[in-house]
mmCIF file of C-alpha atoms in Angstrom:
data_model
loop_
_atom_site.group_PDB
_atom_site.id
_atom_site.type_symbol
_atom_site.label_atom_id
_atom_site.label_comp_id
_atom_site.label_asym_id
_atom_site.label_seq_id
_atom_site.Cartn_x
_atom_site.Cartn_y
_atom_site.Cartn_z
ATOM 1 C CA MET A 194 -90.548 -25.951 21.845
ATOM 2 C CA SER A 195 -89.378 -25.310 18.301
ATOM 3 C CA ASN A 196 -88.391 -27.952 15.795
ATOM 4 C CA VAL A 197 -84.801 -26.670 16.090
ATOM 5 C CA GLU A 198 -84.714 -27.242 19.857
ATOM 6 C CA ILE A 199 -86.264 -30.700 19.522
ATOM 7 C CA SER A 200 -83.760 -31.679 16.830
ATOM 8 C CA LEU A 201 -80.758 -30.427 18.816
ATOM 9 C CA LYS A 202 -81.971 -32.348 21.888
ATOM 10 C CA GLU A 203 -82.366 -35.467 19.770
ATOM 11 C CA ILE A 204 -78.805 -35.107 18.490
ATOM 12 C CA MET A 205 -77.419 -34.735 22.005
ATOM 13 C CA THR A 206 -79.388 -37.668 23.433
ATOM 14 C CA SER A 207 -79.240 -40.117 20.534
ATOM 15 C CA ILE A 208 -75.609 -39.711 19.469
ATOM 16 C CA GLU A 209 -73.178 -41.244 21.907
ATOM 17 C CA GLY A 210 -70.249 -39.005 22.789
ATOM 18 C CA ALA A 211 -71.974 -35.774 21.667
ATOM 19 C CA LEU A 212 -70.393 -32.765 23.391
ATOM 20 C CA GLY A 213 -72.240 -29.983 21.606
ATOM 21 C CA THR A 214 -74.310 -29.237 18.545
ATOM 22 C CA ALA A 215 -75.594 -26.224 16.637
ATOM 23 C CA LEU A 216 -77.783 -25.294 13.710
ATOM 24 C CA VAL A 217 -75.973 -22.592 11.753
ATOM 25 C CA ASP A 218 -76.936 -20.191 8.966
ATOM 26 C CA TYR A 219 -73.809 -20.031 6.814
ATOM 27 C CA THR A 220 -74.951 -16.948 4.932
ATOM 28 C CA SER A 221 -74.682 -14.916 8.151
ATOM 29 C CA GLY A 222 -72.510 -17.157 10.359
ATOM 30 C CA MET A 223 -75.110 -17.038 13.125
ATOM 31 C CA ALA A 224 -76.112 -20.021 15.226
ATOM 32 C CA LEU A 225 -79.892 -20.437 15.098
ATOM 33 C CA GLY A 226 -79.706 -22.806 18.030
ATOM 34 C CA THR A 227 -77.074 -24.487 20.196
ATOM 35 C CA LEU A 228 -77.032 -27.200 22.831
ATOM 36 C CA GLY A 229 -74.120 -28.447 24.912
ATOM 37 C CA GLY A 230 -70.661 -27.001 24.664
ATOM 38 C CA GLY A 231 -69.189 -25.281 27.697
ATOM 39 C CA LYS A 232 -66.295 -23.042 28.699
ATOM 40 C CA ASP A 233 -63.883 -24.958 26.455
ATOM 41 C CA LEU A 234 -66.361 -25.252 23.565
ATOM 42 C CA ASP A 235 -68.089 -21.984 22.671
ATOM 43 C CA LEU A 236 -70.577 -23.100 20.034
ATOM 44 C CA THR A 237 -71.326 -19.532 18.908
ATOM 45 C CA VAL A 238 -67.656 -18.945 18.074
ATOM 46 C CA ALA A 239 -67.444 -22.395 16.463
ATOM 47 C CA ALA A 240 -70.524 -21.625 14.335
ATOM 48 C CA ALA A 241 -68.930 -18.480 12.931
ATOM 49 C CA GLY A 242 -65.588 -20.194 12.328
ATOM 50 C CA ASN A 243 -67.116 -23.204 10.612
ATOM 51 C CA THR A 244 -69.099 -20.887 8.376
ATOM 52 C CA ASP A 245 -65.737 -19.802 6.940
ATOM 53 C CA VAL A 246 -64.804 -23.478 6.424
ATOM 54 C CA ILE A 247 -67.956 -24.303 4.481
ATOM 55 C CA ARG A 248 -67.756 -21.094 2.424
ATOM 56 C CA ALA A 249 -64.125 -21.834 1.493
ATOM 57 C CA LYS A 250 -64.938 -25.389 0.420
ATOM 58 C CA THR A 251 -67.933 -24.244 -1.614
ATOM 59 C CA ARG A 252 -65.804 -21.575 -3.336
ATOM 60 C CA THR A 253 -63.064 -24.130 -4.074
ATOM 61 C CA MET A 254 -65.593 -26.527 -5.581
ATOM 62 C CA GLU A 255 -66.877 -23.734 -7.822
ATOM 63 C CA HIS A 256 -63.340 -22.859 -8.967
ATOM 64 C CA LEU A 257 -62.690 -26.515 -9.762
ATOM 65 C CA GLY A 258 -65.983 -26.900 -11.585
ATOM 66 C CA LEU A 259 -67.154 -29.650 -9.235
ATOM 67 C CA THR A 260 -70.899 -30.138 -9.422
ATOM 68 C CA GLY A 261 -71.583 -32.449 -6.480
ATOM 69 C CA GLU A 262 -72.951 -31.404 -3.107
ATOM 70 C CA ILE A 263 -71.078 -31.528 0.174
ATOM 71 C CA GLU A 264 -72.475 -34.459 2.159
ATOM 72 C CA ASP A 265 -70.522 -33.599 5.270
ATOM 73 C CA MET A 266 -67.111 -32.388 6.384
ATOM 74 C CA LEU A 267 -65.026 -33.990 9.104
ATOM 75 C CA ILE A 268 -62.369 -32.282 11.174
ATOM 76 C CA THR A 269 -60.414 -34.694 13.348
ATOM 77 C CA LEU A 270 -58.670 -33.436 16.468
ATOM 78 C CA GLY A 271 -56.693 -35.437 19.006
ATOM 79 C CA SER A 272 -59.669 -35.981 21.297
ATOM 80 C CA GLN A 273 -62.641 -34.816 19.210
ATOM 81 C CA TYR A 274 -64.443 -35.176 15.907
ATOM 82 C CA HIS A 275 -66.149 -32.104 14.424
ATOM 83 C CA ILE A 276 -68.799 -32.788 11.782
ATOM 84 C CA ILE A 277 -70.259 -30.094 9.532
ATOM 85 C CA GLN A 278 -73.307 -31.313 7.617
ATOM 86 C CA PRO A 279 -75.155 -28.977 5.215
ATOM 87 C CA LEU A 280 -78.919 -29.462 5.197
ATOM 88 C CA LYS A 281 -80.621 -30.437 1.964
ATOM 89 C CA GLY A 282 -83.906 -29.232 0.531
ATOM 90 C CA ARG A 283 -85.684 -25.890 0.483
ATOM 91 C CA SER A 284 -86.059 -25.539 4.241
ATOM 92 C CA GLY A 285 -82.365 -26.250 4.793
ATOM 93 C CA ASN A 286 -80.879 -24.030 2.106
ATOM 94 C CA GLY A 287 -77.968 -22.087 3.610
ATOM 95 C CA LEU A 288 -77.983 -24.048 6.880
ATOM 96 C CA PHE A 289 -75.723 -26.680 8.380
ATOM 97 C CA LEU A 290 -75.681 -28.870 11.450
ATOM 98 C CA TYR A 291 -72.497 -28.831 13.488
ATOM 99 C CA LEU A 292 -71.661 -31.616 15.900
ATOM 100 C CA VAL A 293 -68.714 -32.068 18.244
ATOM 101 C CA LEU A 294 -68.005 -35.597 19.466
ATOM 102 C CA ASP A 295 -65.749 -37.023 22.135
ATOM 103 C CA ARG A 296 -63.487 -39.195 19.996
ATOM 104 C CA GLY A 297 -63.039 -41.829 22.692
ATOM 105 C CA LYS A 298 -66.760 -42.247 23.383
ATOM 106 C CA SER A 299 -68.310 -42.024 19.932
ATOM 107 C CA ASN A 300 -68.845 -44.134 16.857
ATOM 108 C CA LEU A 301 -68.153 -41.835 13.905
ATOM 109 C CA ALA A 302 -70.135 -43.846 11.340
ATOM 110 C CA MET A 303 -73.210 -44.024 13.574
ATOM 111 C CA ALA A 304 -72.928 -40.334 14.451
ATOM 112 C CA ARG A 305 -72.847 -39.338 10.779
ATOM 113 C CA HIS A 306 -75.856 -41.564 10.080
ATOM 114 C CA GLN A 307 -77.862 -40.178 13.020
ATOM 115 C CA LEU A 308 -76.980 -36.578 12.170
ATOM 116 C CA LYS A 309 -78.135 -37.093 8.590
ATOM 117 C CA ARG A 310 -81.410 -38.619 9.816
ATOM 118 C CA VAL A 311 -82.122 -35.718 12.183
ATOM 119 C CA GLY A 312 -81.189 -33.192 9.502
ATOM 120 C CA ALA A 313 -83.600 -34.783 7.017
ATOM 121 C CA ASP A 314 -86.468 -34.389 9.515
ATOM 122 C CA LEU A 315 -85.571 -30.812 10.491
ATOM 123 C CA HIS A 316 -87.811 -28.077 9.065
ATOM 124 C CA VAL A 317 -86.911 -24.479 9.763
#
């Protein structure tokens, strides 16, 4: 089992309310691994769409001359939270973790903390 699979399983089992997760290459928009999802949550389509989100934010930061890094991005829907978290370090360059949470069953602060912890241990 690859480190990617192990990490995605850890996200799904350790983060309460997790509905689906993916590791995404935002240079290509391809999901390198997915877990969860379903007929109403196509993680491959979400990976490609969220690649556009992260590219747009990165471009905007460049235009504004902002020098900080994106820690994570949160998209709040009526019944879900969507977290996009770029990976840091050499092995994570150009990659992000994507997590979808059931808003009624999750703790957003804990989910962000757990996702960051898993991302720090992930080596691709």
